[in-house]
Every structure is written in structure tokens, then in C-alpha cells.
Short mmCIF file of C-alpha atoms in Angstrom, two decimals:
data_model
loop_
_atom_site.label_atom_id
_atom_site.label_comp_id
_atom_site.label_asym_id
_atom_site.label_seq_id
_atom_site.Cartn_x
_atom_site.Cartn_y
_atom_site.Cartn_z
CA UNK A 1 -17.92 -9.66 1.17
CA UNK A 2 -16.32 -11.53 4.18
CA UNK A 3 -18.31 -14.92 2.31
CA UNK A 4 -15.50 -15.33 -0.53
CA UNK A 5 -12.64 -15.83 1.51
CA UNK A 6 -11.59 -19.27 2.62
CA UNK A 7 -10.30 -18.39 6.43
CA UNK A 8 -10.85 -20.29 9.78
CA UNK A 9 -14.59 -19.88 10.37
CA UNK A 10 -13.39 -18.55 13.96
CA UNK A 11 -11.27 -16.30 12.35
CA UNK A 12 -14.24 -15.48 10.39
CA UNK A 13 -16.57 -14.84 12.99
CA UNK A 14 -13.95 -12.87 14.85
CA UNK A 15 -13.87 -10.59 11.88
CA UNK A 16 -17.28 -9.66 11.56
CA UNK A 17 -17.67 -8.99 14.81
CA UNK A 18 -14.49 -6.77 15.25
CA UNK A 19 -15.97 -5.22 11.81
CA UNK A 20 -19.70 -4.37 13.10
CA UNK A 21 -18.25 -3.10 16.29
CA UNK A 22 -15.27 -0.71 14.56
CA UNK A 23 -17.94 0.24 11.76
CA UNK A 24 -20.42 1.78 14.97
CA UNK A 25 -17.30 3.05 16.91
CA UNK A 26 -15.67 4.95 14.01
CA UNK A 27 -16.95 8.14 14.33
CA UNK A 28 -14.81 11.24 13.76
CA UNK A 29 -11.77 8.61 12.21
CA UNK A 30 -14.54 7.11 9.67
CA UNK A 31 -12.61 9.16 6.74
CA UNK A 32 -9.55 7.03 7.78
CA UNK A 33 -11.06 3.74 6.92
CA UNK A 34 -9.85 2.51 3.11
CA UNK A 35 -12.42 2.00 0.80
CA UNK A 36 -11.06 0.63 -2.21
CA UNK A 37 -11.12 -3.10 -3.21
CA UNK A 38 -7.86 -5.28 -3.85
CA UNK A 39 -9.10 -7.86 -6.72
CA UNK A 40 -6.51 -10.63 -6.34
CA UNK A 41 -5.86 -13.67 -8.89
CA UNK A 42 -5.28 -15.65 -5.64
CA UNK A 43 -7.41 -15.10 -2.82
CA UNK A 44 -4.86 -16.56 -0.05
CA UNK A 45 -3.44 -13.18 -0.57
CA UNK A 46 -6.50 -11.68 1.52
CA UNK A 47 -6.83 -14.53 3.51
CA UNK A 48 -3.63 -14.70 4.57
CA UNK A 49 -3.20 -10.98 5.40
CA UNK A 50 -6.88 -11.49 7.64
CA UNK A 51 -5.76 -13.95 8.99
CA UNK A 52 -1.59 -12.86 10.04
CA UNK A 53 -3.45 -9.57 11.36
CA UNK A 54 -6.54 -11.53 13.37
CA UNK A 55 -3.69 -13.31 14.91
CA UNK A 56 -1.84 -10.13 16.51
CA UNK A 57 0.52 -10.06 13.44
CA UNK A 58 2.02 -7.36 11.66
CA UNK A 59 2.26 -7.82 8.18
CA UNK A 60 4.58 -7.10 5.37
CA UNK A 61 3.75 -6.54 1.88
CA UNK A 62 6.40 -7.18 -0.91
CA UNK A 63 6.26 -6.96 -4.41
CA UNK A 64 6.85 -4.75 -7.35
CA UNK A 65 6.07 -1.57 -7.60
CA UNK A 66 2.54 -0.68 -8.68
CA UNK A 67 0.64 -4.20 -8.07
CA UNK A 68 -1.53 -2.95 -5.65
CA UNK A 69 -0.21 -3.33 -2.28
CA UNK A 70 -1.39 0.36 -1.41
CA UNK A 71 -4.75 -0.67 -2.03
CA UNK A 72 -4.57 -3.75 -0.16
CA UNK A 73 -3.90 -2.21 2.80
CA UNK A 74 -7.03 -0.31 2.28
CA UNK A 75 -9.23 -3.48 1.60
CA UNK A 76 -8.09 -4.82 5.07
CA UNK A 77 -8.67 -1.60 6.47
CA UNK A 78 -11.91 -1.52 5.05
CA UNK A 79 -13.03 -5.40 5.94
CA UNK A 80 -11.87 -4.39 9.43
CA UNK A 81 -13.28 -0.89 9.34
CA UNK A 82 -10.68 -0.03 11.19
CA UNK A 83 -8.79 3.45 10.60
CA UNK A 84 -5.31 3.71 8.94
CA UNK A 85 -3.19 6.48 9.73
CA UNK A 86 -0.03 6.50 6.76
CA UNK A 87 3.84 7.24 6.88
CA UNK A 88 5.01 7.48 2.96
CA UNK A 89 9.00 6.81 3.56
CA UNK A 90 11.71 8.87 1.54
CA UNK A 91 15.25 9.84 2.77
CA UNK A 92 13.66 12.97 4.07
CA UNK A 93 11.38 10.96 7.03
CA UNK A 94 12.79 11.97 10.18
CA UNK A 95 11.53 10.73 13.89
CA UNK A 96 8.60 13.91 13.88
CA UNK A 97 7.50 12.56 10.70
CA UNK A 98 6.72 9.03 12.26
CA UNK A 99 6.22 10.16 16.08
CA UNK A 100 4.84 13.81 16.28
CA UNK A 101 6.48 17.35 17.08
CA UNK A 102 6.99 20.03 19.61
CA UNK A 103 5.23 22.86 18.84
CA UNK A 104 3.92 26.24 21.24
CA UNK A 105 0.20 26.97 21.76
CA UNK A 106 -0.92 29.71 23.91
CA UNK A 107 -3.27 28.30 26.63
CA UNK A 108 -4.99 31.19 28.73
CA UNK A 109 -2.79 33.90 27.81
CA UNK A 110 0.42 31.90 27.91
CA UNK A 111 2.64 29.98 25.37
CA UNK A 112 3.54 26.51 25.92
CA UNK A 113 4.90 23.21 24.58
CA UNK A 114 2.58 20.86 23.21
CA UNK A 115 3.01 17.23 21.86
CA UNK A 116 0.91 16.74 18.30
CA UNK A 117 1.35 13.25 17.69
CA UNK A 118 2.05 11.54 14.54
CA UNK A 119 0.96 8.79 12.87
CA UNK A 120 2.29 5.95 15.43
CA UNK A 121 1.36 7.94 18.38
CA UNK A 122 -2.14 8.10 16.94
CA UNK A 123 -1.96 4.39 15.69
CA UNK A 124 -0.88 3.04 18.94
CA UNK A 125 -2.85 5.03 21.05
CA UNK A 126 -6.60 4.03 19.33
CA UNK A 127 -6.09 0.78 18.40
CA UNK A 128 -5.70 1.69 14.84
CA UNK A 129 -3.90 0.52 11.36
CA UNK A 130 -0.58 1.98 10.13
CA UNK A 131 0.38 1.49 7.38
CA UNK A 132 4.20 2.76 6.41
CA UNK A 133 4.68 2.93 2.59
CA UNK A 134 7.54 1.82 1.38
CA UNK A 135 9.44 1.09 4.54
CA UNK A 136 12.89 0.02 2.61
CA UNK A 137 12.62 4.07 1.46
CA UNK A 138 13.59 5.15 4.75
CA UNK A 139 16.86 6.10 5.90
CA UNK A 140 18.33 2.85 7.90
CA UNK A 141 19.54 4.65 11.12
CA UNK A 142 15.50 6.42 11.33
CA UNK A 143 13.61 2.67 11.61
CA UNK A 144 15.19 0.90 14.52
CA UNK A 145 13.00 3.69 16.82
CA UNK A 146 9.91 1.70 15.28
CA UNK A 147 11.46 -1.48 17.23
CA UNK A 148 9.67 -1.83 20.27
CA UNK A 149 6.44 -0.59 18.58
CA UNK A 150 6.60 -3.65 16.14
CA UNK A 151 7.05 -6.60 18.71
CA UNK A 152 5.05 -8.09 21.32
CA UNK A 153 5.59 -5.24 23.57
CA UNK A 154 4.03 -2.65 21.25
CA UNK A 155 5.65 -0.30 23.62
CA UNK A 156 7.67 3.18 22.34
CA UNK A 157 8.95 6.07 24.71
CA UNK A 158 8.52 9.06 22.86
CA UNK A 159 12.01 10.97 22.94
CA UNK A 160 10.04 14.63 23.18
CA UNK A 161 8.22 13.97 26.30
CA UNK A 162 9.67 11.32 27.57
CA UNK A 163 6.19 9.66 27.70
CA UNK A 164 6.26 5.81 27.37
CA UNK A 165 3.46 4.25 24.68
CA UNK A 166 1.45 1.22 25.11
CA UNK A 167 0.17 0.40 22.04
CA UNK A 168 -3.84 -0.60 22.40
CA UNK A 169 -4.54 -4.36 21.85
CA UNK A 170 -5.89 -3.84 18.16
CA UNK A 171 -3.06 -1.39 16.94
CA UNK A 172 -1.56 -3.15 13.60
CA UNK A 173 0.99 -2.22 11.45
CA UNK A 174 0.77 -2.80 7.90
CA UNK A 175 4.28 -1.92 5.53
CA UNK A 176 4.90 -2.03 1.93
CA UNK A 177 7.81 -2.72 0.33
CA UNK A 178 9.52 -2.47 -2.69
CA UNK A 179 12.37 -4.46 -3.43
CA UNK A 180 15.21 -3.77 -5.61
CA UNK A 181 13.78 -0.16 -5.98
CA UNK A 182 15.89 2.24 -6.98
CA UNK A 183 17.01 4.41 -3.82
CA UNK A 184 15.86 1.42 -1.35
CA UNK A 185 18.03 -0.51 1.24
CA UNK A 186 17.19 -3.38 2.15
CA UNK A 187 15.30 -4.47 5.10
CA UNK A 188 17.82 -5.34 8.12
CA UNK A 189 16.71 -8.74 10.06
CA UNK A 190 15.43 -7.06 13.18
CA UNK A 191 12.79 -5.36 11.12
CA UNK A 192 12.19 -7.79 9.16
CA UNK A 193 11.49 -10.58 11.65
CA UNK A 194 8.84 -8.01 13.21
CA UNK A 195 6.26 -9.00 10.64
CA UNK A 196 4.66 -11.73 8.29
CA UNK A 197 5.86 -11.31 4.98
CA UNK A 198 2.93 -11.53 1.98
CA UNK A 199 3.80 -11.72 -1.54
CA UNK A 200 1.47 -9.26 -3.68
CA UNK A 201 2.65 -10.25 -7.27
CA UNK A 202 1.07 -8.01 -10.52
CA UNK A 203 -2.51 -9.37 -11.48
CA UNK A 204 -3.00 -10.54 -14.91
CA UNK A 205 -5.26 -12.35 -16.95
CA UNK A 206 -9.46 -11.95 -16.23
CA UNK A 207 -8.85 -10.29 -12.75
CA UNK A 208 -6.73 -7.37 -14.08
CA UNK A 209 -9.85 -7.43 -16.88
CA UNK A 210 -12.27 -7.01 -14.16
CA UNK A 211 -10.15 -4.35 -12.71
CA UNK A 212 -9.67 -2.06 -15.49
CA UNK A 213 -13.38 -2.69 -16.52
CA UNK A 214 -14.32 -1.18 -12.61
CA UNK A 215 -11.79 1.07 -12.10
CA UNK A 216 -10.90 3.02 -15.66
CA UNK A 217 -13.19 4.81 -17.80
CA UNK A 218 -12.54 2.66 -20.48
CA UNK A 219 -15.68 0.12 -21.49
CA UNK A 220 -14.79 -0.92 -25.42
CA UNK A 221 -14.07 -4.78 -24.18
CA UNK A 222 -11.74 -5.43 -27.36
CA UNK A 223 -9.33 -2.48 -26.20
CA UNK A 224 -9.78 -3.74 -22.46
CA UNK A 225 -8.75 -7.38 -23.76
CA UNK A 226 -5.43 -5.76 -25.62
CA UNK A 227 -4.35 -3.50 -22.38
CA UNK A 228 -4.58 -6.82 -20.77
CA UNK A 229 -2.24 -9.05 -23.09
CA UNK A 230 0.05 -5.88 -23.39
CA UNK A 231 0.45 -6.12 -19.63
CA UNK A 232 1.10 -9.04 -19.51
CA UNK A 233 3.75 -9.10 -21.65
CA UNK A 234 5.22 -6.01 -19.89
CA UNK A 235 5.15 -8.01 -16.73
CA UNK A 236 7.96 -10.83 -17.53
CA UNK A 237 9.53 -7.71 -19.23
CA UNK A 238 9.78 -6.27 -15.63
CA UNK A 239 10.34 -8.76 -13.49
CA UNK A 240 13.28 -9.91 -15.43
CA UNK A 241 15.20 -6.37 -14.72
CA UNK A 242 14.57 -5.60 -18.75
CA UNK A 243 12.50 -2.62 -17.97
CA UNK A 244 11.80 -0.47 -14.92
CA UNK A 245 8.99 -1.94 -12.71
CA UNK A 246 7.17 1.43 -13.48
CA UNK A 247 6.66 -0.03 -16.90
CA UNK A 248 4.51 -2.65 -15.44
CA UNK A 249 2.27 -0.49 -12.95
CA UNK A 250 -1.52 -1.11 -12.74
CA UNK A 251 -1.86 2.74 -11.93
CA UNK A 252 0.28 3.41 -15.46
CA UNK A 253 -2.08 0.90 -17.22
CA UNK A 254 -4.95 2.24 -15.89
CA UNK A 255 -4.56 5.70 -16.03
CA UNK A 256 -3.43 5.08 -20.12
CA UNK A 257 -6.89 3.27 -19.75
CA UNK A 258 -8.20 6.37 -18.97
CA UNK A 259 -6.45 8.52 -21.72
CA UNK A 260 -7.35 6.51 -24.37
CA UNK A 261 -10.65 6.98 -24.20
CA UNK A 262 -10.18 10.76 -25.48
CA UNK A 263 -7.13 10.51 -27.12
CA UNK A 264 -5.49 8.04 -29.38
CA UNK A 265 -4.46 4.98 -27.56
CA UNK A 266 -0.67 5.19 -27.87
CA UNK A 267 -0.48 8.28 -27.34
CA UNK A 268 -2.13 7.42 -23.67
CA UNK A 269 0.16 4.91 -22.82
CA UNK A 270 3.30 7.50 -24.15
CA UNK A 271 2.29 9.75 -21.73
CA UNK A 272 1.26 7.19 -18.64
CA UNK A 273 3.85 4.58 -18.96
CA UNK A 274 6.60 5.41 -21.85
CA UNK A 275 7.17 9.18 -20.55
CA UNK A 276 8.01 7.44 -16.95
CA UNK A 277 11.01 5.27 -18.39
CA UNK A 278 14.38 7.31 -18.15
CA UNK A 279 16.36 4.49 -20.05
CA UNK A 280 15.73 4.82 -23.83
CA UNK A 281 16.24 1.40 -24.92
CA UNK A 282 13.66 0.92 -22.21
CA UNK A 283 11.11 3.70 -23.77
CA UNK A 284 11.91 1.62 -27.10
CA UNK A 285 11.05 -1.55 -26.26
CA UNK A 286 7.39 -0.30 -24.23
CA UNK A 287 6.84 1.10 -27.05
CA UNK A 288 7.26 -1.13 -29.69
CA UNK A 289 5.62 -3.90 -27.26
CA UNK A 290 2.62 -1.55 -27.24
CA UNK A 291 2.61 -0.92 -31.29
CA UNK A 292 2.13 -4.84 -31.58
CA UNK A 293 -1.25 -4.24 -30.10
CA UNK A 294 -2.64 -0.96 -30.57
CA UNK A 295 -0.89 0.67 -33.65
CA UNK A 296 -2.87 3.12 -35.18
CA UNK A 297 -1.29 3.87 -38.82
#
């Protein structure tokens, strides 16, 4: 796999050693390493993101909703076979959800406290991946404590114990964001200037017809071909603030993919994409888009 991408042939070597040697040391984390394949129009995507994270970096990925940075992350776990533990950020994260929590155990006969680290601790402590899901999600005041474990020191002191966290020389961080996301904030500079930022823009055209040939259960070409020029329509629809960036999803088109194999095609894409849309002039203009291609009389 490692042959397609155009990276420093150091780099290159680098990586399949680091991925022969995680893929014989994996052994109880094995179930952590991704498995699924980002198919990108523009390979520097994947390069890029090798290469930021061969380098010591931690990366950033930005773009709409839906255009597969989740999976991403799990192709670069997956050519580093390296394990990813996951934060998913909401206003409800708090510092347990991110570091770990205080709990009592009995230990011969007698209760005591006991540290079960989160996903950092874990993370910084094997040498793993994290990757924190929409990080802009997140309640401001909770992501400064993620600081120290972002920049050259990779260093944390975990307010329960008081322990203070090294993070192991191949602990990465990978983050997602989604900008202009209802319920987001944005990024403050700090954070920001903690990683290398990698735009991962919808795919369109043959790749996202490779994709949904792979990935859905759908296999009639023709209808493939028209769930490809409706999304791509959606797409400028989207990205110009018209509709909601749910509109444009891969997982919506896919999953209507899916549908429409058993039940009529629009009403697959009514209940994957259209149902999603709050706005009704929104919901209108989906669905008359998708009537242009796939109207059934």
C-alpha cells in the first residue's frame, strides 16, 4: 500500500519499518488499530499527514462535516499499525473524560483509590495515536489542560494524582475539526499552533465512485454514476452555506446507497439525508436536487 504515495523515500523507509515493528508489538491493543481506507482525489492528503506525523507532528484535520476525516485517521493508524485511543468532544467532555477517574477497588480486603486512565493517559503512556473528534466541540475552558501534552514537551501532570506524564517518543495526536459547525467555537491560537493543519475537502468525481462501489451495497453502475453527480451538486450547495453540511455527507450518501437497494431510491435518500435537514427550504431544495436524478413517477 505504502508504494502509491509520493513521500521522502526516508520517510518511506522509516514507515515501514515503524509499521512491521508496531504490527508484531500490537498485541492485546491490535483491536485499536483502524482498518478502514481513506480514498482521496489528492494523494498529498496522505502524504502529507505521513509525513507531518513521521516528523514528530501533530496533525489537524479540517473540513466539512462528513468527508472522511474520521476515517483518515484510521488509514494512518492503520499504515502505522499503531493503536488509536478516541475522545468524541461535546459540551459534556469534562477533564475524566480526556484524563481518567478516581474510582475505589478493594485490594486484599480493603477499599482504595485507584487511577483508571483515559484516553491521553493511555495515549501518552504507550506511544500510541489519539485521535480527539471534533476538538472545536469542546467546551473552551476544558482544552487548555491538553497544552503541555500537545507541544514538544508532551508532558501533563495529572490533577488526581498529582503524577507528572511523559508522553513516549511515538505518542501522536490526531484532531478533527469541523468548522463553522453548529455548536462549535473556534479553535484559540495556542491550540491551534500545536499542530499541522490538513485540509480534507469532500471527494467527488471517480474516487467517490470507487468509494461507494467498495463501501455500499449498491453495484447497478448507472445508479452509482447518478449518486455521484447528485453529490456533487450537493457539495457547492454546502459549501456555499445554502444547505447544512449534513446534506453533503459521504456517510448520508452512502448509507441512501445502501437503502436504495431495497427500497425505492428517493425514498433512501429521504430518510438518510432529507430527514437530517431541520430547515425546510433546505429539505426542499435536497429534494428537488435529488428528483432531477432519480425521480421515480
Amino acid at each position: 500500500m505504502l508504494e502509491q504515495f509520493h513521500i521522502h523515500s526516508d520517510l518511506k523507509q522509516q514507515l515501514s519499518t515503524i509499521h512491521e515493528k508496531n504490527k508484531q508489538q500490537a498485541g492485546e491493543n491490535a483491536h485499536l488499530i483502524g482498518t478502514k481506507i481513506y480514498k482521496a482525489s489528492d494523494n498529498s492528503i496522505i502524504e502529507d499527514a505521513i509525513t507531518a506525523l513521521l516528523l514528530g507532528k501533530n496533525i489537524l484535520l479540517k473540513g466539512p462535516t462528513g468527508s472522511g476525516k474520521t476515517v483518515l485517521a484510521e488509514t494512518l493508524s492503520s499504515l502505522f499499525q499503531k493503536p488509536m485511543h478516541s475522545i468524541n468532544c461535546s459540551v459534556d467532555l469534562d477533564v475524566e473524560g480526556i484524563l481518567g477517574y478516581n474510582t475505589l477497588q478493594t485490594k486484599d480486603g480493603a477499599s482504595e483509590v485507584s487511577f483508571v486512565n483515559g484516553p491521553l493517559m493511555k495515549a501518552m503512556k504507550n506511544g500510541h495515536f489519539l485521535y480527539i473528534d471534533e476538538i472545536n466541540m469542546a467546551k473552551p475552558e476544558t482544552l487548555p489542560l491538553l497544552h503541555g501534552a500537545l507541544d514538544y514537551r508532551k508532558m501533563i501532570t495529572n490533577p488526581f494524582t498529582q503524577e507528572v506524564v511523559y508522553g513516549d517518543d511515538e505518542y501522536r495526536v490526531i484532531a478533527a475539526i469541523n468548522e463553522g459547525y453548529v455548536g462549535t467555537s473556534e479553535l484559540n491560537e495556542a491550540l491551534k499552533n500545536r499542530f499541522v493543519i490538513i485540509e480534507v475537502p469532500y471527494i467527488q468525481g471517480d474516487t467517490l465512485k470507487e468509494l461507494l462501489l467498495a463501501e455500499s451495497k449498491l453495484n447497478d453502475v448507472a445508479t452509482i454514476e447518478k449518486f455521484v453527480a447528485f453529490a456533487s451538486d450537493l457539495m457547492p450547495l454546502a459549501r456555499d452555506g445554502r444547505v447544512s453540511e449534513e446534506a453533503a455527507s459521504i456517510r448520508g450518501i452512502i448509507d441512501a446507497c445502501d437503502l436504495g437497494v431495497y427500497i425505492p431510491v428517493m425514498r433512501a435518500i429521504e430518510r438518510s439525508i432529507i430527514a437530517k435537514l431541520n430547515d425546510e427550504t433546505e429539505q426542499m431544495t435536497v429534494r428537488e436536487l435529488a428528483e432531477s436524478y432519480f425521480f421515480e413517477g
